[in-house]
CSV table of C-alpha atoms in Angstrom, one decimal:
chain,number,residue,atom,x,y,z
A,17,UNK,CA,96.6,118.4,108.4
A,18,UNK,CA,99.0,116.9,105.9
A,19,UNK,CA,101.1,115.6,108.8
A,20,UNK,CA,98.3,113.9,110.6
A,21,UNK,CA,97.8,110.7,108.6
A,22,UNK,CA,95.8,109.0,111.2
A,23,UNK,CA,93.3,110.7,113.5
A,24,UNK,CA,91.6,109.2,116.5
A,25,UNK,CA,88.6,111.2,117.7
A,26,UNK,CA,86.1,110.7,120.5
A,27,UNK,CA,82.7,110.6,118.7
A,28,UNK,CA,79.1,110.3,119.8
A,29,UNK,CA,76.2,108.8,118.0
A,30,UNK,CA,73.8,111.6,117.0
A,31,UNK,CA,70.9,109.5,118.0
A,32,UNK,CA,72.4,108.6,121.4
A,33,UNK,CA,74.7,111.4,122.6
A,34,UNK,CA,75.5,109.6,125.9
A,35,UNK,CA,77.4,106.8,124.1
A,36,UNK,CA,80.9,107.9,123.0
A,37,UNK,CA,83.4,105.9,121.0
A,38,UNK,CA,86.9,106.4,119.8
A,39,UNK,CA,87.1,106.4,116.1
A,40,UNK,CA,90.3,105.7,114.1
A,41,UNK,CA,90.1,107.6,110.8
A,42,UNK,CA,92.6,107.5,108.0
A,43,UNK,CA,92.8,106.6,104.3
A,44,UNK,CA,90.5,103.8,103.6
A,45,UNK,CA,92.7,102.3,100.9
A,46,UNK,CA,89.9,101.7,98.4
A,47,UNK,CA,89.9,98.5,96.3
A,48,UNK,CA,89.6,100.8,93.2
A,49,UNK,CA,90.8,104.2,94.4
A,50,UNK,CA,89.2,107.2,92.7
A,51,UNK,CA,92.2,109.3,93.8
A,52,UNK,CA,94.5,107.3,91.7
A,53,UNK,CA,92.1,107.4,88.8
A,54,UNK,CA,92.1,111.2,88.6
A,55,UNK,CA,95.7,112.0,89.2
A,56,UNK,CA,97.0,113.5,86.0
A,57,UNK,CA,100.6,112.5,86.7
A,58,UNK,CA,99.9,109.1,88.1
A,59,UNK,CA,101.6,110.0,91.4
A,60,UNK,CA,99.0,107.9,93.3
A,61,UNK,CA,98.8,104.1,92.8
A,62,UNK,CA,97.5,101.1,94.6
A,63,UNK,CA,100.2,98.6,95.4
A,64,UNK,CA,99.4,94.9,94.8
A,65,UNK,CA,99.3,94.1,98.5
A,66,UNK,CA,96.7,96.8,99.3
A,67,UNK,CA,98.1,100.2,100.2
A,68,UNK,CA,97.3,103.3,98.2
A,69,UNK,CA,100.4,105.4,98.1
A,70,UNK,CA,101.4,108.9,96.8
A,71,UNK,CA,104.8,109.4,95.2
A,72,UNK,CA,105.5,112.9,96.5
A,73,UNK,CA,108.3,113.3,93.9
A,74,UNK,CA,105.7,113.1,91.2
A,75,UNK,CA,102.8,114.9,92.9
A,76,UNK,CA,102.1,118.4,91.3
A,77,UNK,CA,99.8,119.5,94.1
A,78,UNK,CA,96.6,119.8,91.9
A,79,UNK,CA,94.4,118.4,94.7
A,80,UNK,CA,92.2,116.4,92.3
A,81,UNK,CA,92.7,113.4,94.6
A,82,UNK,CA,91.0,115.2,97.5
A,83,UNK,CA,88.1,116.1,95.3
A,84,UNK,CA,87.7,112.5,94.0
A,85,UNK,CA,88.2,110.8,97.4
A,86,UNK,CA,84.8,109.6,98.6
A,87,UNK,CA,86.1,110.0,102.2
A,88,UNK,CA,87.8,113.4,101.7
A,89,UNK,CA,91.1,112.1,103.2
A,90,UNK,CA,94.2,113.4,101.2
A,91,UNK,CA,95.6,116.6,102.7
A,92,UNK,CA,97.6,119.3,101.0
A,93,UNK,CA,101.0,120.2,102.5
A,94,UNK,CA,101.4,123.9,101.7
A,95,UNK,CA,105.1,123.9,102.6
A,96,UNK,CA,106.0,121.0,100.4
A,97,UNK,CA,103.3,121.7,97.8
A,98,UNK,CA,102.2,118.1,97.6
A,99,UNK,CA,99.3,116.0,98.8
A,100,UNK,CA,99.8,113.5,101.6
A,101,UNK,CA,97.9,110.8,103.4
A,102,UNK,CA,98.3,107.5,105.3
A,103,UNK,CA,100.2,105.0,103.2
A,104,UNK,CA,99.5,102.0,105.5
A,105,UNK,CA,103.2,101.9,106.3
A,106,UNK,CA,103.8,100.0,103.1
A,107,UNK,CA,107.5,99.9,103.9
A,108,UNK,CA,106.8,98.0,107.1
A,109,UNK,CA,104.1,95.5,105.9
A,110,UNK,CA,104.6,91.7,106.0
A,111,UNK,CA,105.3,91.3,102.3
A,112,UNK,CA,108.3,93.5,102.6
A,113,UNK,CA,109.8,93.0,106.1
A,114,UNK,CA,107.2,91.4,108.3
A,115,UNK,CA,106.3,94.4,110.5
A,116,UNK,CA,102.7,95.6,111.2
A,117,UNK,CA,101.7,99.2,110.3
A,118,UNK,CA,102.8,101.6,113.1
A,119,UNK,CA,99.2,102.3,114.2
A,120,UNK,CA,98.5,98.6,114.6
A,121,UNK,CA,101.8,97.9,116.4
A,122,UNK,CA,101.2,100.9,118.8
A,123,UNK,CA,97.5,100.2,119.6
A,124,UNK,CA,97.5,99.5,123.4
A,125,UNK,CA,94.2,97.7,123.4
A,126,UNK,CA,94.3,95.5,120.3
A,127,UNK,CA,91.5,97.4,118.6
A,128,UNK,CA,93.4,97.4,115.3
A,129,UNK,CA,94.4,94.3,113.3
A,130,UNK,CA,96.4,93.8,110.1
A,131,UNK,CA,96.1,90.8,107.8
A,132,UNK,CA,94.7,89.8,104.3
A,133,UNK,CA,91.4,91.5,103.6
A,134,UNK,CA,89.3,88.2,103.7
A,135,UNK,CA,90.9,87.4,107.1
A,136,UNK,CA,90.1,90.9,108.4
A,137,UNK,CA,86.5,90.6,107.3
A,138,UNK,CA,86.1,87.3,109.1
A,139,UNK,CA,87.7,88.8,112.3
A,140,UNK,CA,85.4,91.8,112.0
A,141,UNK,CA,82.3,89.6,112.0
A,142,UNK,CA,83.7,87.7,115.0
A,143,UNK,CA,84.2,90.9,116.9
A,144,UNK,CA,80.7,92.2,116.0
A,145,UNK,CA,79.3,88.9,117.4
A,146,UNK,CA,81.3,89.3,120.6
A,147,UNK,CA,80.1,92.9,121.0
A,148,UNK,CA,76.4,91.7,121.1
A,149,UNK,CA,75.2,95.2,120.1
A,150,UNK,CA,74.1,96.8,116.9
A,151,UNK,CA,77.1,97.6,114.7
A,152,UNK,CA,77.9,99.0,111.3
A,153,UNK,CA,80.8,97.6,109.3
A,154,UNK,CA,82.4,100.3,107.3
A,155,UNK,CA,84.4,99.3,104.2
A,156,UNK,CA,82.6,96.2,103.0
A,157,UNK,CA,80.7,98.1,100.3
A,158,UNK,CA,81.5,101.8,100.5
A,159,UNK,CA,83.3,103.1,97.4
A,160,UNK,CA,83.2,99.6,96.0
A,161,UNK,CA,85.0,98.2,99.0
A,162,UNK,CA,88.1,99.2,101.0
A,163,UNK,CA,91.1,97.6,102.6
A,164,UNK,CA,90.4,99.4,105.8
A,165,UNK,CA,87.5,97.7,107.6
A,166,UNK,CA,86.0,99.6,110.6
A,167,UNK,CA,83.4,98.6,113.2
A,168,UNK,CA,81.2,101.5,114.0
A,169,UNK,CA,78.5,101.6,116.7
A,170,UNK,CA,76.1,103.4,114.3
A,171,UNK,CA,75.9,104.4,110.7
A,172,UNK,CA,78.7,106.7,109.5
A,173,UNK,CA,76.4,109.8,109.1
A,174,UNK,CA,75.2,109.3,112.7
A,175,UNK,CA,78.9,109.4,113.8
A,176,UNK,CA,79.6,112.6,111.9
A,177,UNK,CA,81.8,110.8,109.3
A,178,UNK,CA,81.8,111.3,105.6
A,179,UNK,CA,79.3,109.0,103.9
A,180,UNK,CA,80.7,107.4,100.8
A,181,UNK,CA,78.6,105.9,98.1
A,182,UNK,CA,78.5,102.1,97.9
A,183,UNK,CA,79.4,102.1,94.2
A,184,UNK,CA,82.9,102.5,92.8
A,185,UNK,CA,83.4,106.2,92.2
A,186,UNK,CA,83.7,106.9,88.4
A,187,UNK,CA,87.2,108.1,88.1
A,188,UNK,CA,87.6,107.8,84.3
A,189,UNK,CA,85.2,110.7,83.6
A,190,UNK,CA,87.3,113.1,85.7
A,191,UNK,CA,90.5,111.9,84.1
A,192,UNK,CA,89.1,112.7,80.6
A,193,UNK,CA,88.0,116.2,81.8
A,194,UNK,CA,91.4,116.8,83.4
A,195,UNK,CA,93.4,115.7,80.4
A,196,UNK,CA,91.2,117.6,77.9
A,197,UNK,CA,91.6,121.0,79.7
């Protein structure tokens, strides 16, 4: 829903139903977000330090962002008539007041980490080596790369997740179509 910005589901690999894994799923904070590219009122933007945020005061509720999102993350709040999603707790992050995002701070097992992207990628590779089992790293190439890096035990489609293309989604074409209507 529009009030559930982060969802944690118990998922099973379609090829091995006996193995189940908890999956943290939220906005992937794309390096070049298609949702921001199609917003006709520029209510969505990527902040310099990573988070993709929606200005609810500017949002007109057109839902183009949902259609453009390769992960199908933004959700429409029918009561407020705006689109909402995880904003990576941009008001808590180190560049502003040195606090981790709420999901990272609240994670009881240390499965989530927060740092600069290159440091997170290094840590991800270290964790995959420690696991000593086949893993898929989501976010390195999907949608042109994301700021949310996730270790999966199988490919996204086997986990029942939305499969995003590896290329950057072309957002300029939709913006032309939207503005020409």
